[in-house]
Amino acid sequence: MLSPAAPIAEPIADVLARLQLTVADELFDRALTHRSYAYEQGGIPTNERLEFLGDSVLGVIVTEHLFISYPDLSEGQLAKLRAAVVNSRALADVARGLQLGGRIHLGRGEDSTGGREKSSILADTMEAVIGAVFLEHGITGAGVLVHHLFDALMADAATRGAGLDWKTSLQEVASLGGHGVPVYVVSESGPDHAKTFSATVVVGDQTYGPGTGRNKKEAEQKAAAQAFAAIGA
């Protein structure tokens, strides 16, 4: 079983220099300016507009890549796979690898409460940097950066099931490991109008879960996700 793809571990300045994606100091500084710092400095521009732009640019580049790379996947599967790559947790992990946390301009209060490690702040800053690169180099330059940072994560998500159906992914990995077909055990509780379902899944001689949900399918998917993570590890 392959290990999950690790984010690029290299300072953002080095990455941009190596990819020949120079960004004007003022624009790059703005991409790193959190609203808490801007407020303390009397209302200077924040990175929020760049974040808005970068979010759209990232979405377009990732969507195009997935659309071309996985022609057999349905719209729903592509959407799940995209969400596995561009969610806040994934973006924050990429930002950590680029050591963005130490470069963000934060207000004193935000800084003192661990803001440099907050996934939401790191993810927003990552999007703002992508937005800044787009302004300087257009969609081609932004694509160079996004592909450098996210291609391995997209491929990893597809092969490990992060963006696809967890039950299908678990069945595949169980088969490869010689564990047989996963067996689900589902129970329900609560009144008819507000039932809660709980599922466990047996793979080989191990039981994983429980996964809970508002219906049987949701509970089974959550149990399958837990089993997939454990077997993959």
C-alpha positions as a printed NumPy array, in Angstrom:
array([[  0.   ,   0.   ,   0.   ],
       [  1.412,   3.354,  -1.013],
       [  1.657,   6.14 ,   1.534],
       [ -0.379,   9.313,   1.002],
       [  1.342,  11.944,  -1.102],
       [  3.076,  14.48 ,   1.112],
       [  2.701,  18.21 ,   0.351],
       [  5.674,  20.031,  -1.154],
       [  8.122,  20.864,   1.658],
       [  9.909,  23.989,   0.472],
       [  9.552,  27.687,   1.385],
       [  7.109,  29.515,  -0.854],
       [  9.745,  32.042,  -1.968],
       [ 12.017,  29.227,  -3.167],
       [  9.157,  27.534,  -5.007],
       [  8.173,  30.725,  -6.812],
       [ 11.79 ,  31.48 ,  -7.718],
       [ 12.415,  27.972,  -9.045],
       [  9.231,  28.11 , -11.133],
       [ 10.183,  31.596, -12.36 ],
       [  6.959,  33.07 , -11.019],
       [  8.089,  36.408,  -9.661],
       [  5.475,  38.443,  -7.79 ],
       [  5.867,  42.142,  -7.022],
       [  6.741,  42.721,  -3.374],
       [  3.678,  44.882,  -2.719],
       [  1.294,  42.324,  -4.226],
       [  2.925,  39.398,  -2.444],
       [  2.837,  41.336,   0.832],
       [ -0.875,  41.92 ,   0.379],
       [ -1.44 ,  38.197,  -0.223],
       [  0.028,  37.6  ,   3.235],
       [ -1.973,  40.314,   5.039],
       [ -4.702,  38.936,   7.291],
       [ -7.598,  41.194,   8.212],
       [ -6.585,  41.189,  11.89 ],
       [ -3.272,  42.84 ,  11.007],
       [ -4.891,  45.22 ,   8.529],
       [ -7.294,  46.405,  11.234],
       [ -4.45 ,  47.099,  13.668],
       [ -2.627,  49.049,  10.977],
       [ -5.524,  51.384,  10.393],
       [ -7.386,  49.565,   7.654],
       [ -4.725,  48.744,   5.061],
       [ -5.757,  46.358,   2.224],
       [ -6.197,  42.726,   3.243],
       [ -5.692,  39.506,   1.287],
       [ -9.437,  38.784,   1.106],
       [ -9.932,  39.943,  -2.498],
       [ -6.905,  37.934,  -3.596],
       [ -8.275,  34.952,  -1.68 ],
       [-11.575,  35.282,  -3.541],
       [ -9.739,  35.376,  -6.857],
       [ -7.38 ,  32.527,  -5.982],
       [-10.25 ,  30.291,  -4.913],
       [-11.818,  30.58 ,  -8.371],
       [ -8.504,  30.178, -10.2  ],
       [ -7.629,  27.076,  -8.191],
       [-11.067,  25.616,  -8.823],
       [-10.807,  26.09 , -12.589],
       [ -7.32 ,  24.587, -12.843],
       [ -8.115,  21.59 , -10.649],
       [-11.449,  20.991, -12.391],
       [ -9.856,  21.038, -15.842],
       [ -7.128,  18.646, -14.726],
       [ -9.598,  16.182, -13.221],
       [-11.934,  16.427, -16.211],
       [ -9.132,  15.541, -18.617],
       [ -7.341,  13.004, -16.403],
       [-10.397,  10.966, -15.382],
       [-12.701,  10.727, -18.424],
       [-14.659,   7.804, -16.98 ],
       [-15.72 ,   9.524, -13.758],
       [-19.218,  10.964, -13.427],
       [-19.92 ,  14.589, -12.57 ],
       [-20.649,  13.6  ,  -8.978],
       [-17.408,  11.662,  -8.622],
       [-15.412,  14.515, -10.141],
       [-17.034,  16.948,  -7.712],
       [-16.122,  14.753,  -4.742],
       [-12.573,  14.349,  -5.966],
       [-12.203,  18.098,  -6.464],
       [-13.562,  18.736,  -2.99 ],
       [-10.978,  16.351,  -1.544],
       [ -8.203,  18.478,  -3.049],
       [ -9.387,  22.062,  -2.583],
       [-10.899,  21.831,   0.912],
       [ -9.481,  23.9  ,   3.771],
       [ -7.606,  21.013,   5.338],
       [ -5.794,  20.106,   2.122],
       [ -4.985,  23.733,   1.353],
       [ -3.698,  24.268,   4.873],
       [ -1.439,  21.23 ,   4.599],
       [  0.047,  22.628,   1.389],
       [  0.515,  26.01 ,   3.073],
       [  2.322,  24.37 ,   5.992],
       [  4.709,  22.665,   3.598],
       [  5.443,  26.075,   2.081],
       [  6.03 ,  27.552,   5.559],
       [  3.412,  30.206,   4.918],
       [  2.396,  30.404,   8.562],
       [  5.583,  32.176,   9.56 ],
       [  5.161,  34.779,   6.847],
       [  1.527,  35.796,   7.38 ],
       [  0.945,  39.3  ,   8.729],
       [ -1.338,  38.709,  11.723],
       [ -2.767,  40.962,  14.386],
       [ -1.344,  40.542,  17.868],
       [ -4.468,  38.885,  19.221],
       [ -4.724,  36.393,  16.359],
       [ -1.027,  35.658,  16.569],
       [ -1.15 ,  35.03 ,  20.312],
       [ -3.953,  32.488,  19.935],
       [ -2.146,  30.304,  17.41 ],
       [ -3.414,  31.938,  14.246],
       [ -0.358,  30.887,  12.258],
       [ -1.426,  27.265,  12.578],
       [ -5.148,  27.727,  12.015],
       [ -6.224,  25.784,   8.959],
       [ -8.733,  28.432,   7.895],
       [ -6.112,  31.199,   7.882],
       [ -3.507,  29.053,   6.151],
       [ -5.986,  27.911,   3.495],
       [ -7.159,  31.468,   2.81 ],
       [ -3.563,  32.667,   2.508],
       [ -2.724,  29.849,   0.103],
       [ -5.603,  30.921,  -2.119],
       [ -4.47 ,  34.55 ,  -1.909],
       [ -0.963,  33.6  ,  -3.076],
       [ -2.48 ,  31.738,  -6.036],
       [ -4.543,  34.839,  -6.788],
       [ -1.422,  37.008,  -6.722],
       [  0.41 ,  34.676,  -9.091],
       [ -2.599,  34.771, -11.42 ],
       [ -2.536,  38.567, -11.53 ],
       [  1.156,  38.566, -12.415],
       [  1.309,  35.611, -14.772],
       [ -2.237,  34.799, -15.866],
       [ -3.863,  31.389, -15.915],
       [ -0.761,  29.756, -17.428],
       [  1.51 ,  30.867, -14.61 ],
       [ -1.059,  30.071, -11.97 ],
       [ -1.422,  26.645, -13.551],
       [  2.316,  26.021, -13.236],
       [  2.121,  26.709,  -9.511],
       [ -1.088,  24.779,  -8.895],
       [  0.099,  21.715, -10.784],
       [  3.427,  21.8  ,  -8.948],
       [  1.681,  21.902,  -5.581],
       [ -1.432,  19.793,  -6.16 ],
       [ -0.892,  17.214,  -8.908],
       [  0.459,  14.562,  -6.537],
       [ -2.388,  15.226,  -4.099],
       [ -4.981,  14.857,  -6.86 ],
       [ -3.513,  11.56 ,  -8.01 ],
       [ -3.27 ,  10.326,  -4.437],
       [ -6.859,  11.255,  -3.619],
       [ -8.118,   9.369,  -6.665],
       [ -6.216,   6.177,  -5.896],
       [ -6.949,   6.157,  -2.171],
       [-10.647,   6.917,  -2.404],
       [-10.632,  10.338,  -0.755],
       [-12.782,  11.781,  -3.51 ],
       [-14.694,   8.692,  -4.553],
       [-17.164,   6.284,  -3.007],
       [-15.732,   4.994,   0.278],
       [-17.48 ,   1.617,   0.097],
       [-16.148,   0.966,  -3.381],
       [-12.673,   2.064,  -2.353],
       [-12.748,  -0.176,   0.717],
       [-13.909,  -3.149,  -1.326],
       [-11.022,  -2.632,  -3.724],
       [ -8.347,  -2.339,  -1.038],
       [ -9.808,  -5.282,   0.9  ],
       [ -9.677,  -7.411,  -2.228],
       [ -6.082,  -6.414,  -2.931],
       [ -5.16 ,  -7.33 ,   0.644],
       [ -6.883, -10.702,   0.456],
       [ -9.401,  -9.764,   3.161],
       [-12.534, -10.8  ,   1.292],
       [-15.703,  -8.77 ,   0.906],
       [-16.44 ,  -6.198,   3.658],
       [-19.538,  -7.035,   5.715],
       [-21.657,  -4.197,   7.135],
       [-23.771,  -4.4  ,  10.295],
       [-26.286,  -1.576,  10.681],
       [-28.519,  -0.693,  13.618],
       [-31.015,   2.125,  14.046],
       [-32.425,   4.071,  16.945],
       [-34.756,   6.958,  17.633],
       [-38.305,   7.79 ,  16.506],
       [-39.391,   7.293,  12.912],
       [-39.12 ,  11.003,  12.106],
       [-35.58 ,  11.32 ,  13.484],
       [-33.824,   7.995,  13.192],
       [-30.102,   7.619,  13.701],
       [-28.242,   4.819,  11.962],
       [-25.009,   3.272,  13.188],
       [-22.839,   0.988,  11.077],
       [-19.74 ,  -1.11 ,  11.604],
       [-17.857,  -2.986,   8.919],
       [-15.982,  -6.261,   9.246],
       [-12.919,  -6.662,   7.044],
       [-11.12 ,  -9.943,   7.52 ],
       [-11.094, -10.482,  11.263],
       [-11.234,  -6.779,  12.178],
       [-14.253,  -4.579,  12.893],
       [-14.172,  -0.854,  12.127],
       [-16.474,   1.993,  13.048],
       [-19.014,   2.877,  14.112],
       [-20.106,   5.328,  11.516],
       [-23.317,   7.207,  12.205],
       [-25.704,   9.039,   9.916],
       [-29.262,   9.994,   9.16 ],
       [-29.645,   7.04 ,   6.841],
       [-28.12 ,   3.609,   6.284],
       [-26.006,   4.694,   3.329],
       [-24.41 ,   7.594,   5.181],
       [-23.593,   5.407,   8.185],
       [-22.046,   2.704,   6.004],
       [-19.983,   5.237,   4.085],
       [-18.57 ,   6.665,   7.307],
       [-17.716,   3.217,   8.614],
       [-16.065,   2.382,   5.289],
       [-14.014,   5.582,   5.459],
       [-12.682,   4.604,   8.888],
       [-11.812,   1.116,   7.705],
       [-10.157,   2.436,   4.563],
       [ -7.986,   4.825,   6.582],
       [ -6.957,   2.078,   9.004],
       [ -6.128,  -0.479,   6.317],
       [ -4.324,   2.112,   4.221],
       [ -2.196,   3.101,   7.214]])
